[in-house]
mmCIF file of C-alpha atoms and ligand atoms in Angstrom:
data_model
loop_
_atom_site.group_PDB
_atom_site.id
_atom_site.type_symbol
_atom_site.label_atom_id
_atom_site.label_comp_id
_atom_site.label_asym_id
_atom_site.label_seq_id
_atom_site.Cartn_x
_atom_site.Cartn_y
_atom_site.Cartn_z
ATOM 1 C CA MET A 1 -15.309 5.324 -95.502
ATOM 2 C CA LYS A 2 -17.169 8.579 -95.945
ATOM 3 C CA GLY A 3 -19.349 7.733 -92.957
ATOM 4 C CA LYS A 4 -16.333 7.092 -90.758
ATOM 5 C CA LEU A 5 -14.771 10.404 -91.726
ATOM 6 C CA LEU A 6 -17.995 12.218 -90.899
ATOM 7 C CA ILE A 7 -18.125 10.603 -87.459
ATOM 8 C CA ILE A 8 -14.528 11.597 -86.793
ATOM 9 C CA LEU A 9 -15.312 15.161 -87.856
ATOM 10 C CA ILE A 10 -18.336 15.321 -85.578
ATOM 11 C CA MET A 11 -16.343 13.886 -82.671
ATOM 12 C CA THR A 12 -13.586 16.479 -83.152
ATOM 13 C CA PHE A 13 -16.200 19.200 -83.208
ATOM 14 C CA ILE A 14 -17.795 18.013 -79.970
ATOM 15 C CA CYS A 15 -14.406 17.687 -78.288
ATOM 16 C CA SER A 16 -13.271 21.161 -79.257
ATOM 17 C CA CYS A 17 -16.533 22.619 -78.004
ATOM 18 C CA GLY A 18 -16.006 20.937 -74.661
ATOM 19 C CA THR A 19 -12.513 22.313 -74.132
ATOM 20 C CA LYS A 20 -13.630 25.789 -75.160
ATOM 21 C CA LYS A 21 -16.221 25.772 -72.412
ATOM 22 C CA GLU A 22 -13.674 24.679 -69.836
ATOM 23 C CA LYS A 23 -11.253 27.396 -70.857
ATOM 24 C CA LYS A 24 -13.983 29.987 -70.439
ATOM 25 C CA LYS A 25 -14.580 28.779 -66.906
ATOM 26 C CA GLU A 26 -10.904 29.028 -66.003
ATOM 27 C CA LYS A 27 -10.728 32.573 -67.270
ATOM 28 C CA PHE A 28 -13.367 33.730 -64.828
ATOM 29 C CA GLU A 29 -11.687 35.473 -61.932
ATOM 30 C CA TYR A 30 -13.044 37.030 -58.810
ATOM 31 C CA LYS A 31 -12.466 40.701 -59.113
ATOM 32 C CA ARG A 32 -11.911 41.792 -55.567
ATOM 33 C CA THR A 33 -10.824 38.728 -53.667
ATOM 34 C CA LYS A 34 -9.276 39.950 -50.461
ATOM 35 C CA VAL A 35 -8.984 36.534 -48.972
ATOM 36 C CA GLU A 36 -7.016 33.546 -50.099
ATOM 37 C CA ALA A 37 -8.327 30.074 -50.543
ATOM 38 C CA VAL A 38 -6.490 27.506 -48.420
ATOM 39 C CA ASP A 39 -6.428 23.758 -48.134
ATOM 40 C CA ASN A 40 -4.471 22.829 -45.063
ATOM 41 C CA VAL A 41 -4.809 24.485 -41.707
ATOM 42 C CA ASP A 42 -2.298 24.040 -38.911
ATOM 43 C CA THR A 43 -4.756 23.756 -36.049
ATOM 44 C CA ASP A 44 -2.002 23.421 -33.441
ATOM 45 C CA ASN A 45 -1.148 27.086 -33.812
ATOM 46 C CA PRO A 46 -3.153 28.945 -31.120
ATOM 47 C CA ASN A 47 -3.424 32.050 -33.281
ATOM 48 C CA LYS A 48 -5.208 30.109 -35.971
ATOM 49 C CA ILE A 49 -8.882 29.425 -35.565
ATOM 50 C CA LYS A 50 -10.761 26.914 -37.624
ATOM 51 C CA ILE A 51 -14.460 27.537 -38.164
ATOM 52 C CA ILE A 52 -16.730 25.158 -39.994
ATOM 53 C CA LEU A 53 -20.002 26.499 -41.306
ATOM 54 C CA ASN A 54 -22.388 24.046 -42.943
ATOM 55 C CA SER A 55 -25.150 25.016 -45.332
ATOM 56 C CA PHE A 56 -28.060 23.061 -46.756
ATOM 57 C CA ASP A 57 -30.616 22.857 -49.569
ATOM 58 C CA SER A 58 -33.142 24.158 -47.027
ATOM 59 C CA MET A 59 -31.472 27.580 -47.368
ATOM 60 C CA GLN A 60 -29.933 27.489 -43.931
ATOM 61 C CA TYR A 61 -26.606 27.617 -42.144
ATOM 62 C CA ASP A 62 -25.983 25.439 -39.103
ATOM 63 C CA LYS A 63 -24.752 28.445 -37.102
ATOM 64 C CA LYS A 64 -26.519 31.672 -36.190
ATOM 65 C CA ILE A 65 -23.621 33.013 -34.154
ATOM 66 C CA ILE A 66 -19.884 32.778 -34.752
ATOM 67 C CA GLN A 67 -17.636 34.071 -31.978
ATOM 68 C CA VAL A 68 -13.935 34.717 -32.320
ATOM 69 C CA GLU A 69 -11.217 36.588 -30.514
ATOM 70 C CA ASN A 70 -9.742 39.835 -31.689
ATOM 71 C CA GLY A 71 -6.705 39.537 -33.957
ATOM 72 C CA LYS A 72 -6.969 35.815 -34.594
ATOM 73 C CA ASN A 73 -6.173 34.285 -37.917
ATOM 74 C CA ILE A 74 -9.411 32.707 -39.080
ATOM 75 C CA TYR A 75 -9.758 29.760 -41.417
ATOM 76 C CA LEU A 76 -13.399 29.475 -42.303
ATOM 77 C CA THR A 77 -14.640 26.463 -44.213
ATOM 78 C CA LEU A 78 -18.055 26.622 -45.811
ATOM 79 C CA ASN A 79 -19.591 23.262 -46.674
ATOM 80 C CA HIS A 80 -22.656 22.817 -48.845
ATOM 81 C CA LYS A 81 -24.249 19.627 -47.585
ATOM 82 C CA GLY A 82 -27.075 19.729 -50.099
ATOM 83 C CA LYS A 83 -27.464 18.268 -53.575
ATOM 84 C CA ILE A 84 -28.704 21.198 -55.633
ATOM 85 C CA GLY A 85 -26.193 22.972 -57.878
ATOM 86 C CA LYS A 86 -24.992 26.514 -57.381
ATOM 87 C CA GLU A 87 -27.146 27.880 -60.202
ATOM 88 C CA PHE A 88 -30.266 27.257 -58.139
ATOM 89 C CA MET A 89 -29.073 26.784 -54.555
ATOM 90 C CA GLY A 90 -25.739 28.563 -54.385
ATOM 91 C CA HIS A 91 -24.378 29.442 -50.950
ATOM 92 C CA ASN A 92 -21.558 31.664 -49.832
ATOM 93 C CA PHE A 93 -20.384 33.362 -46.655
ATOM 94 C CA VAL A 94 -20.176 37.135 -46.809
ATOM 95 C CA LEU A 95 -18.961 39.100 -43.803
ATOM 96 C CA LEU A 96 -20.151 42.684 -43.986
ATOM 97 C CA LYS A 97 -18.344 45.717 -42.654
ATOM 98 C CA LYS A 98 -19.828 47.518 -39.673
ATOM 99 C CA GLY A 99 -22.683 49.876 -40.470
ATOM 100 C CA ILE A 100 -23.533 48.338 -43.842
ATOM 101 C CA ASN A 101 -27.263 48.066 -44.396
ATOM 102 C CA VAL A 102 -27.937 44.374 -45.034
ATOM 103 C CA ASP A 103 -31.068 44.963 -47.114
ATOM 104 C CA ASP A 104 -29.302 47.453 -49.375
ATOM 105 C CA PHE A 105 -26.345 45.133 -49.801
ATOM 106 C CA ALA A 106 -28.571 42.135 -50.605
ATOM 107 C CA ARG A 107 -30.519 44.167 -53.162
ATOM 108 C CA LYS A 108 -27.305 45.060 -54.971
ATOM 109 C CA ALA A 109 -26.074 41.478 -54.725
ATOM 110 C CA VAL A 110 -29.115 40.165 -56.606
ATOM 111 C CA VAL A 111 -27.976 41.893 -59.797
ATOM 112 C CA ALA A 112 -24.279 41.060 -59.322
ATOM 113 C CA LYS A 113 -24.381 37.605 -60.871
ATOM 114 C CA LYS A 114 -21.249 38.321 -62.925
ATOM 115 C CA THR A 115 -19.167 38.807 -59.795
ATOM 116 C CA ASP A 116 -20.588 35.781 -57.968
ATOM 117 C CA TYR A 117 -23.309 37.897 -56.295
ATOM 118 C CA ILE A 118 -20.804 40.175 -54.581
ATOM 119 C CA PRO A 119 -21.680 43.743 -55.603
ATOM 120 C CA ILE A 120 -18.912 46.107 -56.670
ATOM 121 C CA GLY A 121 -17.991 48.256 -53.711
ATOM 122 C CA ASP A 122 -16.130 48.125 -50.461
ATOM 123 C CA GLU A 123 -18.712 46.733 -48.094
ATOM 124 C CA THR A 124 -17.274 43.355 -47.222
ATOM 125 C CA LEU A 125 -14.568 42.209 -44.820
ATOM 126 C CA ALA A 126 -14.338 38.731 -46.291
ATOM 127 C CA TYR A 127 -16.285 36.374 -48.508
ATOM 128 C CA THR A 128 -16.088 32.928 -49.999
ATOM 129 C CA LYS A 129 -16.883 31.966 -53.549
ATOM 130 C CA MET A 130 -20.366 30.689 -54.318
ATOM 131 C CA ILE A 131 -20.646 26.908 -54.006
ATOM 132 C CA GLY A 132 -23.256 24.300 -54.885
ATOM 133 C CA GLY A 133 -24.323 21.001 -53.345
ATOM 134 C CA GLY A 134 -21.445 18.755 -52.299
ATOM 135 C CA GLU A 135 -18.857 21.496 -52.592
ATOM 136 C CA THR A 136 -16.635 23.081 -49.995
ATOM 137 C CA THR A 137 -14.446 26.176 -49.799
ATOM 138 C CA THR A 138 -12.081 27.674 -47.232
ATOM 139 C CA ILE A 139 -10.995 31.260 -46.781
ATOM 140 C CA ASN A 140 -8.425 32.834 -44.508
ATOM 141 C CA PHE A 141 -8.820 36.285 -42.986
ATOM 142 C CA LYS A 142 -7.897 38.167 -39.866
ATOM 143 C CA ALA A 143 -10.569 38.827 -37.250
ATOM 144 C CA PRO A 144 -11.617 42.476 -37.464
ATOM 145 C CA GLU A 145 -11.712 44.819 -34.471
ATOM 146 C CA PRO A 146 -14.011 43.818 -31.592
ATOM 147 C CA GLY A 147 -17.710 44.254 -32.224
ATOM 148 C CA LYS A 148 -20.735 42.670 -33.809
ATOM 149 C CA TYR A 149 -20.838 42.030 -37.528
ATOM 150 C CA VAL A 150 -23.361 40.427 -39.844
ATOM 151 C CA PHE A 151 -22.737 37.526 -42.177
ATOM 152 C CA ILE A 152 -25.079 36.445 -44.947
ATOM 153 C CA CYS A 153 -25.406 34.320 -48.036
ATOM 154 C CA SER A 154 -25.732 36.767 -50.929
ATOM 155 C CA PHE A 155 -27.441 34.372 -53.359
ATOM 156 C CA PRO A 156 -30.745 35.977 -54.460
ATOM 157 C CA GLY A 157 -33.468 35.485 -51.878
ATOM 158 C CA HIS A 158 -31.311 33.710 -49.299
ATOM 159 C CA TYR A 159 -30.235 36.357 -46.799
ATOM 160 C CA ASN A 160 -33.469 36.451 -44.828
ATOM 161 C CA LEU A 161 -32.864 32.879 -43.711
ATOM 162 C CA MET A 162 -29.136 32.682 -44.225
ATOM 163 C CA ARG A 163 -27.755 35.310 -41.905
ATOM 164 C CA GLY A 164 -26.017 35.353 -38.589
ATOM 165 C CA GLU A 165 -23.956 37.325 -36.167
ATOM 166 C CA PHE A 166 -20.181 37.346 -36.254
ATOM 167 C CA ILE A 167 -18.963 38.506 -32.870
ATOM 168 C CA VAL A 168 -15.376 39.534 -32.243
ATOM 169 C CA ASN A 169 -14.456 39.699 -28.550
HETATM 170 CU CU1 CU B 201 -27.439 30.610 -50.091
#
């Protein structure tokens, strides 16, 4: 009888620990999310553009250039086709404002783990959350004014390989 009670007590303890952890996760919010996450995209609407960007465990995107038209409503889906979790092989899509020095931004991002590797500041036009292998995320944002922009993955050490040009015509 005593043994049974002890087991029940241990089980309750383990269970309560588990839920505490989950609650902590839920509480975490992205501080400066300018873009909304979306699930369904009405692709029949000509003003809406759907872009799919795939990323891999090899620290690469499948696109080096993304071209869009001025003023369009962009729905960008980032897929992580790899298997490694986001702690070790996290990927995101970060679109930098014009004139931002990529190296400086990436250096600041390395120490911005608390905010999902997006440094505090006003240097981005849009960004997704960080995802790990098998995950996917979609953001919606309006195409900025015509010009050439840079997009990167801001996970430490990734931007040299994971970067591309975002061209608005
Ligand atoms: Cu990455």
